[in-house]
XYZ file of C-alpha atoms in Angstrom:
504
model
C 0.772 23.384 25.077
C -2.745 23.052 26.471
C -4.691 23.427 29.706
C -8.002 22.073 30.999
C -10.047 22.215 34.211
C -12.588 19.445 34.787
C -15.065 19.453 37.731
C -15.343 16.387 39.969
C -15.678 15.647 43.695
C -14.560 13.343 46.493
C -16.018 12.213 49.816
C -14.605 13.147 53.222
C -16.595 11.573 56.024
C -20.166 11.722 54.736
C -19.855 15.009 52.832
C -18.863 15.608 49.233
C -16.098 18.098 48.464
C -15.723 19.621 44.971
C -12.387 19.021 43.261
C -11.085 20.879 40.203
C -8.935 18.525 38.118
C -6.424 20.854 36.441
C -4.365 19.360 33.608
C -1.400 21.033 31.887
C 0.202 19.565 28.770
C 3.539 21.057 27.722
C 7.109 20.434 26.714
C 9.248 18.001 28.598
C 9.955 14.327 29.052
C 6.711 12.440 28.329
C 4.931 11.318 31.470
C 2.170 12.181 33.907
C 2.733 13.780 37.306
C -0.120 13.869 39.813
C -0.054 16.549 42.534
C -2.575 17.978 44.982
C -2.157 15.614 47.962
C -3.306 12.324 46.367
C -3.086 9.109 48.377
C -1.663 5.862 46.973
C -4.955 4.716 45.408
C -5.394 8.104 43.761
C -1.791 8.246 42.469
C -2.325 4.898 40.739
C -4.754 6.725 38.422
C -1.726 7.560 36.237
C -1.487 3.986 34.983
C -5.236 3.332 34.903
C -5.955 6.471 32.888
C -3.246 5.852 30.283
C -4.295 2.230 29.715
C -7.992 3.195 29.527
C -7.340 5.976 26.989
C -5.338 3.665 24.741
C -7.932 0.892 25.079
C -10.563 3.410 23.923
C -8.583 4.013 20.699
C -7.807 7.593 21.650
C -4.353 9.086 21.199
C -2.130 9.433 24.251
C -0.042 12.574 23.983
C 3.747 12.524 24.075
C 3.783 15.849 25.953
C 4.628 16.312 29.597
C 1.381 16.132 31.659
C 0.888 17.676 35.094
C -2.405 17.035 36.910
C -3.260 19.143 39.943
C -6.178 18.137 42.184
C -7.373 21.404 43.701
C -7.713 22.356 46.470
C -4.309 20.976 47.383
C -5.001 21.262 51.111
C -7.482 18.345 51.062
C -6.161 14.807 50.787
C -7.645 12.916 47.828
C -8.524 9.295 48.549
C -9.864 6.683 46.148
C -10.430 6.314 42.435
C -13.462 8.577 41.871
C -11.333 11.146 39.993
C -10.099 8.716 37.291
C -12.706 9.680 34.699
C -12.200 13.418 35.253
C -8.418 13.013 34.907
C -8.818 11.105 31.635
C -11.142 13.736 30.167
C -8.836 16.520 31.347
C -5.824 14.888 29.685
C -7.713 14.525 26.402
C -8.863 18.166 26.475
C -5.411 19.505 27.370
C -3.789 17.430 24.602
C -6.330 18.547 21.976
C -8.192 15.261 21.555
C -11.375 16.929 22.873
C -12.601 20.506 22.543
C -13.298 22.625 25.604
C -16.845 23.274 24.363
C -17.540 19.545 24.237
C -17.129 19.183 28.025
C -18.492 22.535 29.147
C -21.060 22.239 31.958
C -20.174 18.603 32.653
C -18.631 16.980 35.719
C -17.153 13.476 35.682
C -17.060 10.796 38.401
C -15.942 7.184 38.109
C -13.119 4.685 38.294
C -11.467 3.477 35.077
C -10.542 -0.087 34.311
C -7.526 -0.872 32.142
C -9.890 -1.869 29.326
C -11.694 1.467 29.443
C -14.723 0.389 31.472
C -16.171 2.944 33.880
C -16.697 1.389 37.292
C -18.815 2.537 40.247
C -17.319 4.294 43.268
C -18.407 4.635 46.879
C -20.213 7.761 48.034
C -21.882 8.709 44.760
C -24.781 10.475 46.550
C -22.664 13.003 48.528
C -20.330 13.377 45.536
C -23.128 14.388 43.147
C -24.684 16.568 45.853
C -21.432 18.552 46.061
C -21.336 19.357 42.328
C -22.628 22.636 40.879
C -22.769 21.793 37.183
C -25.506 21.318 34.617
C -24.854 17.584 34.279
C -22.646 14.862 35.705
C -21.323 11.740 33.984
C -21.310 8.667 36.243
C -20.934 4.885 35.823
C -24.075 3.001 34.820
C -24.066 1.078 38.113
C -24.132 4.359 40.064
C -26.751 6.192 37.983
C -29.806 5.234 40.053
C -28.166 6.392 43.271
C -26.931 9.607 41.645
C -30.455 10.489 40.515
C -31.661 10.511 44.122
C -29.990 13.915 44.456
C -31.906 17.027 43.429
C -28.959 18.369 41.495
C -27.210 17.954 38.135
C -28.726 15.964 35.301
C -27.234 12.458 35.377
C -25.707 10.834 32.299
C -24.581 7.214 32.598
C -21.757 5.599 30.611
C -20.299 2.103 30.614
C -16.963 2.778 28.894
C -14.625 5.651 28.188
C -14.967 4.922 24.456
C -18.711 5.534 24.361
C -18.243 8.676 26.454
C -15.760 10.055 23.907
C -18.128 9.211 21.059
C -20.962 11.075 22.795
C -18.796 14.109 23.592
C -17.605 14.349 19.989
C -21.149 14.034 18.686
C -20.373 10.842 16.777
C -22.953 8.891 18.765
C -25.922 9.992 20.922
C -25.621 9.762 24.685
C -26.075 6.080 25.585
C -29.325 4.901 27.127
C -28.328 1.897 29.202
C -30.614 -0.462 31.041
C -30.289 0.506 34.687
C -30.307 -1.944 37.587
C -33.939 -2.442 38.653
C -34.763 -0.921 42.015
C -35.885 -3.517 44.500
C -39.011 -2.377 46.306
C -38.742 -2.639 50.077
C -41.588 -5.083 50.533
C -40.359 -6.859 53.651
C -42.514 -5.994 56.639
C -40.655 -5.092 59.848
C -40.675 -7.583 62.692
C -43.893 -7.364 64.705
C -44.172 -6.830 68.437
C -47.112 -9.221 68.378
C -44.631 -12.110 68.204
C -43.402 -11.371 71.741
C -45.150 -13.386 74.435
C -45.479 -11.856 77.866
C -42.922 -9.198 78.901
C -45.457 -6.394 79.579
C -42.920 -4.166 81.362
C -40.319 -4.411 78.604
C -42.952 -3.890 75.906
C -43.996 -0.737 77.718
C -40.356 0.376 77.930
C -39.931 -0.179 74.180
C -42.961 1.992 73.461
C -41.666 4.783 75.700
C -38.196 4.532 74.139
C -39.641 4.822 70.626
C -42.018 7.670 71.503
C -39.493 9.820 73.328
C -36.153 8.775 71.805
C -34.970 7.442 75.176
C -32.002 5.074 75.392
C -32.838 1.631 76.789
C -30.807 -0.984 78.646
C -32.193 -4.505 79.113
C -30.640 -6.905 81.627
C -31.621 -10.532 81.756
C -30.506 -14.142 81.347
C -29.921 -15.819 77.977
C -33.132 -16.801 76.234
C -35.268 -14.136 77.900
C -35.986 -12.427 74.557
C -33.770 -9.324 74.738
C -32.593 -9.539 71.129
C -36.102 -10.372 69.928
C -37.480 -7.289 71.651
C -34.742 -4.953 70.431
C -35.109 -6.074 66.803
C -38.755 -4.965 66.863
C -38.042 -1.419 67.995
C -37.437 0.052 64.489
C -40.958 -1.063 63.514
C -42.363 1.278 66.186
C -40.557 4.371 64.884
C -42.153 6.737 62.342
C -40.849 6.576 58.751
C -38.121 9.067 57.897
C -39.210 12.269 56.208
C -37.600 13.414 52.953
C -34.846 15.459 54.634
C -33.950 12.740 57.141
C -34.140 10.030 54.474
C -31.727 11.984 52.293
C -29.306 12.462 55.186
C -29.397 8.773 56.120
C -29.005 7.773 52.465
C -25.954 10.043 52.117
C -24.321 8.306 55.076
C -24.939 4.820 53.726
C -23.739 5.848 50.265
C -20.535 7.292 51.762
C -19.981 3.945 53.479
C -20.100 2.216 50.097
C -23.618 0.779 50.378
C -25.776 0.643 47.261
C -29.188 2.285 47.621
C -30.909 -0.344 45.505
C -34.298 0.429 47.052
C -34.083 4.205 46.652
C -33.990 6.615 49.575
C -33.844 4.901 52.956
C -37.267 5.598 54.450
C -37.248 3.116 57.319
C -35.189 3.874 60.421
C -32.071 1.688 60.136
C -31.080 -0.949 62.683
C -27.370 -1.558 63.247
C -26.171 -4.357 65.516
C -22.341 -4.551 65.536
C -20.624 -7.537 67.128
C -18.967 -6.954 70.481
C -15.543 -7.485 68.852
C -15.988 -4.254 66.818
C -13.029 -1.875 67.063
C -13.162 1.789 67.993
C -12.849 2.892 64.347
C -15.526 0.432 63.227
C -17.925 1.851 65.792
C -17.279 5.605 65.675
C -15.794 5.917 62.175
C -12.581 7.351 60.808
C -9.527 5.507 59.522
C -5.999 6.424 58.538
C -6.640 7.044 54.829
C -10.337 7.827 54.549
C -12.890 9.187 56.985
C -15.551 6.517 56.590
C -18.671 6.550 58.793
C -18.844 3.944 61.549
C -21.741 2.021 63.033
C -22.966 4.966 65.116
C -23.325 7.054 61.948
C -24.926 4.217 59.992
C -27.493 4.030 62.812
C -28.287 7.756 62.423
C -32.046 8.242 62.398
C -32.604 4.704 63.668
C -31.480 2.220 66.304
C -28.027 1.106 67.433
C -28.354 -2.258 69.195
C -25.420 -3.409 71.307
C -25.968 -7.000 72.321
C -23.729 -8.427 75.061
C -22.934 -4.870 76.138
C -20.476 -5.896 78.845
C -18.372 -7.798 76.293
C -17.481 -4.611 74.392
C -14.106 -3.080 75.331
C -14.654 -0.320 77.923
C -12.786 2.259 75.817
C -15.101 1.569 72.871
C -18.202 1.973 75.040
C -16.987 5.228 76.565
C -16.512 6.628 73.044
C -20.319 6.606 72.779
C -20.795 9.156 75.531
C -20.202 12.254 73.376
C -22.439 11.268 70.419
C -25.187 10.227 72.848
C -25.240 13.799 74.153
C -24.546 15.812 70.988
C -25.769 13.623 68.129
C -22.507 13.937 66.161
C -19.054 12.333 66.072
C -16.051 14.606 65.557
C -13.135 12.619 64.179
C -9.719 14.218 63.673
C -6.612 12.779 62.053
C -3.351 14.317 60.878
C -4.795 15.308 57.472
C -8.535 14.883 58.050
C -11.243 16.365 60.210
C -14.812 15.196 59.825
C -18.090 15.811 61.613
C -20.218 12.687 61.218
C -23.946 12.609 62.080
C -24.706 10.178 64.911
C -28.152 10.808 66.380
C -29.476 7.360 67.163
C -31.565 5.493 69.692
C -29.264 3.263 71.739
C -30.655 -0.073 72.871
C -28.334 -2.394 74.753
C -28.729 -5.871 76.206
C -26.566 -7.770 78.641
C -26.544 -10.715 81.003
C -26.580 -10.100 84.768
C -23.254 -11.958 85.021
C -20.811 -13.686 82.641
C -22.609 -17.031 82.883
C -25.991 -15.324 82.709
C -27.618 -17.148 85.615
C -27.191 -14.611 88.437
C -30.381 -14.248 90.440
C -31.250 -17.925 90.385
C -30.273 -19.521 93.708
C -27.277 -21.802 93.245
C -27.212 -21.374 89.462
C -24.478 -18.719 89.040
C -21.006 -20.214 88.538
C -19.058 -16.939 88.314
C -16.188 -16.413 90.822
C -15.971 -13.095 92.652
C -12.955 -11.878 90.660
C -14.721 -12.455 87.351
C -17.804 -10.654 88.623
C -15.707 -7.671 89.717
C -14.150 -7.369 86.248
C -17.609 -7.689 84.704
C -18.862 -4.785 86.828
C -15.964 -2.537 85.871
C -16.645 -2.845 82.134
C -19.583 -0.432 82.397
C -18.716 3.051 83.574
C -21.107 5.085 85.682
C -21.265 7.975 83.154
C -22.289 5.577 80.380
C -24.966 3.911 82.512
C -26.255 7.342 83.488
C -27.092 8.009 79.842
C -29.638 5.192 79.719
C -33.033 6.748 80.407
C -34.662 3.328 80.787
C -33.162 0.322 82.563
C -35.334 -2.748 82.828
C -34.906 -6.335 83.974
C -35.957 -8.970 81.464
C -37.042 -12.340 82.863
C -37.664 -15.572 81.025
C -41.390 -15.809 80.228
C -43.513 -18.453 81.935
C -44.233 -21.706 80.149
C -47.937 -20.811 79.971
C -47.098 -17.510 78.237
C -44.841 -19.204 75.715
C -47.224 -22.018 74.796
C -50.664 -20.530 75.233
C -50.437 -16.867 76.134
C -52.496 -14.280 74.329
C -50.509 -12.244 71.797
C -49.968 -8.615 72.688
C -50.624 -5.512 70.631
C -49.229 -5.374 67.137
C -46.436 -3.016 66.171
C -48.888 -1.058 64.007
C -51.131 -0.243 66.996
C -48.199 0.786 69.187
C -46.649 2.779 66.324
C -49.800 4.912 66.103
C -49.382 6.010 69.732
C -45.678 6.586 69.132
C -46.430 8.759 66.095
C -48.941 10.829 68.083
C -46.342 11.414 70.823
C -43.769 12.426 68.200
C -46.230 14.989 66.797
C -46.520 16.557 70.259
C -42.728 16.707 70.508
C -42.520 18.354 67.075
C -44.958 21.016 68.272
C -42.445 21.739 71.043
C -39.692 22.237 68.483
C -37.809 18.961 68.989
C -37.660 15.621 67.224
C -38.493 13.743 70.431
C -38.828 14.532 74.130
C -35.322 13.212 74.809
C -34.013 16.355 73.094
C -35.762 18.823 75.426
C -33.159 21.005 77.139
C -32.970 23.899 79.576
C -35.881 26.323 79.371
C -37.814 24.060 77.021
C -37.701 21.302 79.625
C -38.874 23.699 82.319
C -41.706 24.875 80.081
C -42.964 21.521 78.846
C -42.208 19.249 81.813
C -43.301 21.070 85.003
C -44.000 18.870 88.040
C -46.535 19.035 90.847
C -45.487 19.680 94.432
C -45.823 15.989 95.341
C -43.796 14.937 92.304
C -41.182 17.538 93.214
C -40.850 16.034 96.690
C -40.524 12.529 95.230
C -37.661 13.699 93.029
C -36.028 15.509 95.954
C -36.088 12.422 98.169
C -34.576 10.325 95.363
C -31.786 12.857 94.897
C -31.067 12.986 98.638
C -30.807 9.205 98.740
C -28.125 9.336 96.046
C -30.118 7.204 93.613
C -30.234 9.939 90.967
C -27.667 12.321 89.472
C -28.256 15.834 88.132
C -28.152 14.474 84.581
C -30.499 11.695 85.601
C -32.967 14.232 87.021
C -33.464 15.859 83.629
C -33.742 12.452 81.988
C -36.435 11.361 84.452
C -38.487 14.455 83.619
C -38.154 13.801 79.884
C -39.243 10.189 80.291
C -42.148 11.309 82.473
C -43.172 13.788 79.773
C -43.234 10.945 77.243
C -45.264 8.738 79.580
C -47.775 11.546 80.008
C -47.939 12.147 76.236
C -48.672 8.479 75.572
C -51.462 8.640 78.149
C -52.963 11.764 76.548
C -52.043 13.990 79.517
C -50.698 17.381 78.437
C -50.555 19.106 81.807
C -48.222 19.167 84.785
C -46.412 15.915 85.548
C -47.682 14.132 88.646
C -46.319 11.464 90.965
C -47.707 8.697 88.753
C -45.657 9.911 85.763
C -42.513 10.569 87.800
C -42.917 7.337 89.758
C -43.213 5.264 86.592
C -40.139 6.964 85.118
C -38.162 6.231 88.303
C -39.338 2.618 88.283
C -38.122 2.208 84.700
C -34.731 3.690 85.636
C -33.881 1.260 88.406
C -30.394 0.469 89.609
C -28.407 -1.793 87.305
C -27.902 -4.986 89.272
C -25.137 -7.283 88.102
C -24.804 -10.490 90.024
C -24.820 -9.819 93.739
C -23.766 -6.165 93.376
C -25.339 -3.069 91.944
C -24.202 -0.152 89.841
C -26.147 3.070 90.352
């Protein structure tokens, strides 16, 4: 009769959770029982582990094996515990000594031939371990070493792992996959012809973290403009890069270029489901598009084509910067602080505003209007109309400023926001907003008249002041906000006009 406890970990949401793989070998009918709330993919480890052990020319015990995955209150999903279960079985049955595995954790999926295969979420898994070293698949070793934690040892097969543990062979030194340097330059704002108002809105959005909605006909350049926004944002610092990398690793993405330093851009199709956008799932709490856009930009093209229920699910993360997903056996808090940029046509056919060009019947227009709720629209700090550029601008217009020049102003504005204790001005709240965004008497009266006219809500009032603060920062003005700053912010938050109607 023998017993062993082997450290490992799993991923729930974007966080790693330590798991103690407890194995008991004793009298009884030979077999392996897996307990501790495993899901179907985890229960299948019984057959994978036995075949892998035999393929590695190790002896499979004829004792009764019981494997407990502690803590039993957390559901175990996936195959990341295979390697730890195999090692635990061999220790409990006497094939390995306890001293040979002391201080080691094990993560990896086993193939029937004994190969050790990579698993999703290796970065948060290794980050959750508190051991001297961790054994991972060769394909996951580069990602695992991004974590400032246990020493990483990479193995390709269970057989070579057993040889190293027994001291028969040294620890293998495999050729790792070569990291691909991120040499591709981001798209440049210089490529955009004309569109001075929208270019200005993009700069303000990047500098202050303000959400942006662009409305215009097909071919006006909305997608082209949005795709250049990440190039205006500052690179991620070490802490933010690690957080973003953890999210992408948990989603099963390989970090072949190392830590993600550039703000990500996510652009889901309008057919994306609720789970695909916000994350979750019935078996595993995987991050959705809003979490994958954390620290960067979420671009929703054809905004009005998204299901209304999916769009309204964005309201909470837009305010709080996190997604809280709850299921019967799971609860996860997923990071979701992103810059939302959306684009849409003024009507289903896209030609509203041109006399005689719109072909949309009234009923279709009414349904189009109802797809966007007032509370969601109210969360867009900037709302701008995008028009098709003139022929002269397209064929012979002077190019505008490059992304590098604009990014310098954006970085300077972000430094001012950091001095105020926030990442960007869009995060100023309460007393901080009163302290850093005071207004002159004339500007106060302008805001009051806009509120009386019903063109601005209480939430919108705070957003106008934050945008005005960003406009002032970009202009090098660090004092009280005047009518020029407030007026520009109001102009860039115009009513959303769809077809012949308007949505405030």
